mmCIF file of C-alpha atoms in Angstrom:
data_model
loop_
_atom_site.group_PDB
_atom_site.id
_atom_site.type_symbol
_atom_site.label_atom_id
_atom_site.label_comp_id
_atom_site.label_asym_id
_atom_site.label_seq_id
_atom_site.Cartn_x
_atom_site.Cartn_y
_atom_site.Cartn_z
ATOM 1 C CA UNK A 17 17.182 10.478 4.232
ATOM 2 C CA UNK A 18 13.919 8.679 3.398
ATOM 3 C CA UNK A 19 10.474 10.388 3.677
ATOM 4 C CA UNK A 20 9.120 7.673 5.346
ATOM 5 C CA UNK A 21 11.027 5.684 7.848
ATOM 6 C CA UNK A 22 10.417 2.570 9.558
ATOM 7 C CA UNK A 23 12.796 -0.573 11.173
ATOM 8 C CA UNK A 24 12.224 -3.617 9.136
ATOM 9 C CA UNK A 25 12.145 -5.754 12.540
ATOM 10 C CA UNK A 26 11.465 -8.262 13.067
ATOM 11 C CA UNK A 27 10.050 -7.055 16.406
ATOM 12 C CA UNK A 28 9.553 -10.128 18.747
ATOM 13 C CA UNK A 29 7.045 -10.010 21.592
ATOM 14 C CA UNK A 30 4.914 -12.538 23.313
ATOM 15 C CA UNK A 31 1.153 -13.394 23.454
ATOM 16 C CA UNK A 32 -0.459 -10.821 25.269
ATOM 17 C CA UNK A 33 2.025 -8.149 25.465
ATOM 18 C CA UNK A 34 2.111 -4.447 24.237
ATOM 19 C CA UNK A 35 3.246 -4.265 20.826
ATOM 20 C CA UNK A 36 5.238 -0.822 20.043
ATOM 21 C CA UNK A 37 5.406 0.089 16.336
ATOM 22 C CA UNK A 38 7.548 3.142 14.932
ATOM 23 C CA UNK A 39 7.360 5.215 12.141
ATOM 24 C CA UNK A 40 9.070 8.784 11.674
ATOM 25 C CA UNK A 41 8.822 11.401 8.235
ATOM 26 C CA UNK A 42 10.418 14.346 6.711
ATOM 27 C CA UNK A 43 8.273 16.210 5.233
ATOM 28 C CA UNK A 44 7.011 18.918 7.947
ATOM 29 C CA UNK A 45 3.825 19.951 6.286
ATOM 30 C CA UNK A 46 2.759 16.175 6.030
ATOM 31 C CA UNK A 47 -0.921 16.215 7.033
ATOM 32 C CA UNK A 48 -2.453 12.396 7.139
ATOM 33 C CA UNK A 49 -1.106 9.313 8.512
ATOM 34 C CA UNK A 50 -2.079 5.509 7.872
ATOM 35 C CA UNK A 51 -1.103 2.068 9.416
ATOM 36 C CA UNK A 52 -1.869 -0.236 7.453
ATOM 37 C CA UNK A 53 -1.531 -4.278 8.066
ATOM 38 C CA UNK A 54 -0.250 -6.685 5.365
ATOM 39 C CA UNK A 55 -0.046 -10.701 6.004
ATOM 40 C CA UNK A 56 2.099 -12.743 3.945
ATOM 41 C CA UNK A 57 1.393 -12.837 0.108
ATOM 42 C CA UNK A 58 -1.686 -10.472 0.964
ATOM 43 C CA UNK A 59 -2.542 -6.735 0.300
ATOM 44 C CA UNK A 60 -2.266 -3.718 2.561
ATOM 45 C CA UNK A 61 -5.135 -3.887 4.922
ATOM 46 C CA UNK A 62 -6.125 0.083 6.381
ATOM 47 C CA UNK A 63 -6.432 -0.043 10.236
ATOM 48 C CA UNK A 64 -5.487 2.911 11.238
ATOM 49 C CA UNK A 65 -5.960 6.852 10.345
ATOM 50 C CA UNK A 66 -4.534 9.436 12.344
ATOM 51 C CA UNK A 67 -4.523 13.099 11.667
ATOM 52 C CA UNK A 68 -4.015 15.427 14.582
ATOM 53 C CA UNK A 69 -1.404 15.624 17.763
ATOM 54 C CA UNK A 70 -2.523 12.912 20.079
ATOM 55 C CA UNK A 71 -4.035 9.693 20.368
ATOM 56 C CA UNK A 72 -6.735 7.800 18.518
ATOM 57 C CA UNK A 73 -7.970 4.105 19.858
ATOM 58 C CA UNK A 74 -10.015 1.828 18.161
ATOM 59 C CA UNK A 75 -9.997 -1.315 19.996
ATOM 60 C CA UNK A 76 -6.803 -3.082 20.646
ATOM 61 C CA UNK A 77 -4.933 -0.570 18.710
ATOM 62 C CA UNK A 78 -3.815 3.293 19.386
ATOM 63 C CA UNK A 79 -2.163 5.669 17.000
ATOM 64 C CA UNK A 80 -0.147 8.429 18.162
ATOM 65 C CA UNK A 81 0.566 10.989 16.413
ATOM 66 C CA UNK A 82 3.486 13.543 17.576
ATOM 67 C CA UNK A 83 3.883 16.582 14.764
ATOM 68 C CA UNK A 84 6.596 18.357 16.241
ATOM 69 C CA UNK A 85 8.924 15.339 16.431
ATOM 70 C CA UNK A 86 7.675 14.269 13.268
ATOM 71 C CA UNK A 87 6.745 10.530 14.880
ATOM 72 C CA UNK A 88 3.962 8.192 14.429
ATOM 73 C CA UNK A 89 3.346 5.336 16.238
ATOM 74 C CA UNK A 90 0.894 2.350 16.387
ATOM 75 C CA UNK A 91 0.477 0.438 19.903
ATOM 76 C CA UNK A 92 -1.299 -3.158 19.770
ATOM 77 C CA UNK A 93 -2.827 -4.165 23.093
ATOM 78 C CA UNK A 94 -2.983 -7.624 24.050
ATOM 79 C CA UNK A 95 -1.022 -9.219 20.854
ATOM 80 C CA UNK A 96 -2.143 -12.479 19.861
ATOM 81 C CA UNK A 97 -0.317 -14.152 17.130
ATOM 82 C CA UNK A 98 -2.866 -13.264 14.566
ATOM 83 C CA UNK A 99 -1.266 -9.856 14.967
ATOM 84 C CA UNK A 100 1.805 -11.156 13.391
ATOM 85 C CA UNK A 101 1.879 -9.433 10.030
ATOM 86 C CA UNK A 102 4.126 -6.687 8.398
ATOM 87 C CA UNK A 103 2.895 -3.376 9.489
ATOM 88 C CA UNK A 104 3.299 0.162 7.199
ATOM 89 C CA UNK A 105 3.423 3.100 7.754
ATOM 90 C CA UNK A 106 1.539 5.628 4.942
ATOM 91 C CA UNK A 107 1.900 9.713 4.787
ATOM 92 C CA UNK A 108 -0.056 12.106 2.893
ATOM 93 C CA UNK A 109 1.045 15.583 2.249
ATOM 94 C CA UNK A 110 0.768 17.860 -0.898
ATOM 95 C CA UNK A 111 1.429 15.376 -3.327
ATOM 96 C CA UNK A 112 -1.101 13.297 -5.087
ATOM 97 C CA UNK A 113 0.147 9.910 -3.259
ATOM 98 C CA UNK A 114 1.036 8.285 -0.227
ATOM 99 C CA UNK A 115 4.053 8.089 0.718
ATOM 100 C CA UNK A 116 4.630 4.163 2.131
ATOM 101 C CA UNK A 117 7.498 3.262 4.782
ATOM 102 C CA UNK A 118 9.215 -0.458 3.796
ATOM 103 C CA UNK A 119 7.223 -1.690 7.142
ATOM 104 C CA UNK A 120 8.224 -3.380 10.437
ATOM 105 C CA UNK A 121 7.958 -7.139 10.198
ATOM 106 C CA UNK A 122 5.940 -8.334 13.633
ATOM 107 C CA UNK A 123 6.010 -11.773 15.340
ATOM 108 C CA UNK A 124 3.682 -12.384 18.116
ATOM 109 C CA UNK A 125 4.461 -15.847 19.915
ATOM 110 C CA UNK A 126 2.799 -18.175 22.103
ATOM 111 C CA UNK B 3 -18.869 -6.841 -5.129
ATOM 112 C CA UNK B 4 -17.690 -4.476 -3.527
ATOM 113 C CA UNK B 5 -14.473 -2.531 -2.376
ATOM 114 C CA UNK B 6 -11.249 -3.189 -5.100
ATOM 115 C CA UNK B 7 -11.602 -6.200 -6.800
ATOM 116 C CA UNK B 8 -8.582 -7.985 -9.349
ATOM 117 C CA UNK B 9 -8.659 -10.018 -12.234
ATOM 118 C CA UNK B 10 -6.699 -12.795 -12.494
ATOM 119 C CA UNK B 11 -5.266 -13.000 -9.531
ATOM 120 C CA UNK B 12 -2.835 -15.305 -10.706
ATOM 121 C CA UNK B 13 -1.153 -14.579 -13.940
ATOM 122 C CA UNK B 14 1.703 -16.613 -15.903
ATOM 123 C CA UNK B 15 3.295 -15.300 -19.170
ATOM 124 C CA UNK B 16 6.196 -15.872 -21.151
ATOM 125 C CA UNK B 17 7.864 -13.026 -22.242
ATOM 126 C CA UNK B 18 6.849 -12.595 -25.409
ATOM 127 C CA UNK B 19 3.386 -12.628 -24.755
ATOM 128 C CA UNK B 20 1.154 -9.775 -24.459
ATOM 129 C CA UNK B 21 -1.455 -9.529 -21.632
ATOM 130 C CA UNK B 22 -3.549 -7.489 -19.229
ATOM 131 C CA UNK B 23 -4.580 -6.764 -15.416
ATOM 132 C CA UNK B 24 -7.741 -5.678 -14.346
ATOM 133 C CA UNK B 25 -8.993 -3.762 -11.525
ATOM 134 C CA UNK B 26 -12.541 -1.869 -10.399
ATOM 135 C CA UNK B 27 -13.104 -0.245 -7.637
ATOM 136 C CA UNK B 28 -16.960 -0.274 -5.832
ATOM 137 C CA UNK B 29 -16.264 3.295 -3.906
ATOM 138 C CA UNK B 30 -16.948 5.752 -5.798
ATOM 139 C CA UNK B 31 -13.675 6.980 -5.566
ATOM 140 C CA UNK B 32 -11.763 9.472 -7.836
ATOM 141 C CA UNK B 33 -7.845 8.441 -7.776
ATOM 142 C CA UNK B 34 -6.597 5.125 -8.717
ATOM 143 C CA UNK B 35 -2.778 3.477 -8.566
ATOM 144 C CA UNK B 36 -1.032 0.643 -9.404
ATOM 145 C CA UNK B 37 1.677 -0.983 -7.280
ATOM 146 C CA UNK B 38 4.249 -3.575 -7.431
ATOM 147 C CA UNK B 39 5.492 -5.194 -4.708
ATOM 148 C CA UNK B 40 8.299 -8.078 -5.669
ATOM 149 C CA UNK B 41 9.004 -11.137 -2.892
ATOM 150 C CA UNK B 42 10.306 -9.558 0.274
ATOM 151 C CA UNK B 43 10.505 -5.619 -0.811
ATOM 152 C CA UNK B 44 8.646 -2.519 -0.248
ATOM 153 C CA UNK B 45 5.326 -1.347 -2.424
ATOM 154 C CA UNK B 46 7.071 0.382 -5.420
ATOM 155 C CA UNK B 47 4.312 3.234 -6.854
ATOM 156 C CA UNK B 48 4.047 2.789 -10.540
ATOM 157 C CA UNK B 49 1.283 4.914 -11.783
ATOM 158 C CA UNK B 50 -1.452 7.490 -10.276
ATOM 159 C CA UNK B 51 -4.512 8.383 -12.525
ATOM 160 C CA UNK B 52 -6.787 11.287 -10.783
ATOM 161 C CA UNK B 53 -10.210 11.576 -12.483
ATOM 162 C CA UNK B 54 -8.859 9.514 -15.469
ATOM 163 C CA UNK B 55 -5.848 11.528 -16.119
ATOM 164 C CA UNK B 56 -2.597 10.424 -15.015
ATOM 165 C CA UNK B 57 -0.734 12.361 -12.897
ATOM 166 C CA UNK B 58 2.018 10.108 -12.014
ATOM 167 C CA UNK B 59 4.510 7.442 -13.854
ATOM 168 C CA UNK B 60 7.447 6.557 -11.273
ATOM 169 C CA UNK B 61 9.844 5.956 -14.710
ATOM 170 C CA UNK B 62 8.156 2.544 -15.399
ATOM 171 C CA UNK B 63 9.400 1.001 -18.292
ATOM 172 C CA UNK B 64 6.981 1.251 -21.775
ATOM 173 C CA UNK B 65 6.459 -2.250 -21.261
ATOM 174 C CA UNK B 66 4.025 -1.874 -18.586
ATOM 175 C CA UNK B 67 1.029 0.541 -20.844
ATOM 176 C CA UNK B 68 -1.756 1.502 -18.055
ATOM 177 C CA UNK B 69 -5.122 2.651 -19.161
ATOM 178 C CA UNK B 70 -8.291 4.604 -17.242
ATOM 179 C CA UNK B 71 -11.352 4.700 -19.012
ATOM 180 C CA UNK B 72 -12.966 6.170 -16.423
ATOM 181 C CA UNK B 73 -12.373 6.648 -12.150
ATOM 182 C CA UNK B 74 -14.375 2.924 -11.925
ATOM 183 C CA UNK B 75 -11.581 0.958 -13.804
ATOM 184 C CA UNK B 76 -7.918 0.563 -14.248
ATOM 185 C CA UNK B 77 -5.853 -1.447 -16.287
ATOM 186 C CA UNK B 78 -2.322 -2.509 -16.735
ATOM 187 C CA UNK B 79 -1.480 -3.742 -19.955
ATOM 188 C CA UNK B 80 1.763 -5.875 -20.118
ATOM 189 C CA UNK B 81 4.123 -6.776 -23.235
ATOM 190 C CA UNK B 82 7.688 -8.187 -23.266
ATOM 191 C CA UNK B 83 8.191 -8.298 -19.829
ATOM 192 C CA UNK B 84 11.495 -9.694 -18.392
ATOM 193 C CA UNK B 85 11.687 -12.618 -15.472
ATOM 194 C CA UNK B 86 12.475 -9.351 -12.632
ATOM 195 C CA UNK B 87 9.187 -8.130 -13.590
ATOM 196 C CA UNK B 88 7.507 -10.785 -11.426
ATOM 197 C CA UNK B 89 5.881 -9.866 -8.512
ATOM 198 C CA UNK B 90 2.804 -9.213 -6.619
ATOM 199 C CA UNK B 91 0.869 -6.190 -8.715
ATOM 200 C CA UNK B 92 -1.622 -4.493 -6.023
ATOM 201 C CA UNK B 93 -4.526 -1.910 -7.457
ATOM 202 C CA UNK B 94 -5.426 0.973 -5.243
ATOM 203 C CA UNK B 95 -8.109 4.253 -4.888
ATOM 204 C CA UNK B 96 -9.116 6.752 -2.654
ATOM 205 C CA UNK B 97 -11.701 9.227 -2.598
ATOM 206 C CA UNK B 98 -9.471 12.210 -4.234
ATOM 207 C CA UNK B 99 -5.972 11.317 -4.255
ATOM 208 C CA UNK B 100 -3.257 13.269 -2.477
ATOM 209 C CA UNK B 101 -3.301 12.438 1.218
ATOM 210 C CA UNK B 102 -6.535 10.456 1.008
ATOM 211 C CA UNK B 103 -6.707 6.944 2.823
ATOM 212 C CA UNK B 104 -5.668 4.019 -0.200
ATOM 213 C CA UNK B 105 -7.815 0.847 -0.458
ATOM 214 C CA UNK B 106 -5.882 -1.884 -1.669
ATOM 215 C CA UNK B 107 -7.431 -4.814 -4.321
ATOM 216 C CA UNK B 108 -5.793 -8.780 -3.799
ATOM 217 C CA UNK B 109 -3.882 -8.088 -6.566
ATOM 218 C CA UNK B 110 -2.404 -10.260 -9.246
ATOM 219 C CA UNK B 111 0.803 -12.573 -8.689
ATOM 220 C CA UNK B 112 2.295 -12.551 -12.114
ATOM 221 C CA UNK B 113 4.682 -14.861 -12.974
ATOM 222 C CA UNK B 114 7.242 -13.841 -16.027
ATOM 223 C CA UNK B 115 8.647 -17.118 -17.459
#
């Protein structure tokens, strides 16, 4: 099983729409959670931190963060196609690194 | 400048050459990684330094040498690489390491020839 899982998409879903984006982990006693947002030929970008049960917004974009179930999620509000990037999903737990998920590929159209 | 800055960002060597990747970070962080990421794959962790020491080498092969003078700078120095070894080669820190946020550089596209 790997520590950090994500699907590789691509996840399809027009302008405007709710974007749903999944990521699930292993390691129980994992304690901080990224998204992070990486275009084409470009670096990781942070945009998200989340680490507590629940839900954090900051503007078009909510983590959840669900311990028990070991599930973390990142919901994009009103795609545009500017949102259309390959999205990862980061844990940090006892180790001294993050532990990245391969990313799910998104594709906002018109 | 500021954030995690990269120099070059675009790199071609043959493979007998001998060469080297820069990267500085404007933080004041204490941890520092590199990364390489070939065409269409994950990030592959290659080496963690935590106040200059390193604490991490993912069974890179000797011909990637990194070096931390201190927590400002990292470097990747590269000898004899192989065509497979191209790819994009992204710098990282964070405040202390361990399940700190990562701040990525531009990194370098190398190109092995």
């Amino acid at each position: 099983q790997k520590e950090v899982e994500q699907n590789s998409g691509p996840l399809s879903v027009p302008e405007g729409a709710i974007a749903s984006l999944n990521c699930t982990y292993s390691d129980r006693g994992s304690q901080s959670f990224f998204w992070y947002r990486q275009y084409s030929g470009k670096s990781p970008e942070l945009i998200m931190s989340i680490y507590s049960n629940g839900d954090k917004e900051d503007g078009r974009f909510t983590a959840q963060l669900n311990k028990a179930s070991q599930y973390v999620s990142l919901l994009i509000r009103d795609s545009q196609p500017s949102d259309s990037a390959t999205y990862l999903c980061a844990v940090g737990g006892n180790t001294d690194k993050l532990i990245f998920g391969t990313g799910t590929r998104l594709q906002v159209f018109p | 400048e500021t954030g995690v800055t990269q120099t070059p960002r675009h790199l071609v060597m043959g493979m007998t050459n001998k060469k080297s990747l820069k990267c500085e970070q404007h933080l004041g962080h204490n941890a520092m990684y590199w990364y390489k990421q070939s065409a269409k794959k994950p990030l592959e962790l290659m080496f963690v330094y935590n106040f200059k020491e390193q604490t991490e080498n993912n069974s890179v092969p000797s011909r990637f040498s990194p070096e931390c003078p201190n927590s400002s700078h990292l470097f990747l120095h590269l000898h004899t690489l192989q065509p497979e070894d191209s790819a994009l080669y992204l710098c990282a820190s964070s405040p202390t390491g361990g399940r700190d946020e990562q701040y990525f550089g531009p990194g370098t596209r190398l190109t092995v020839t």
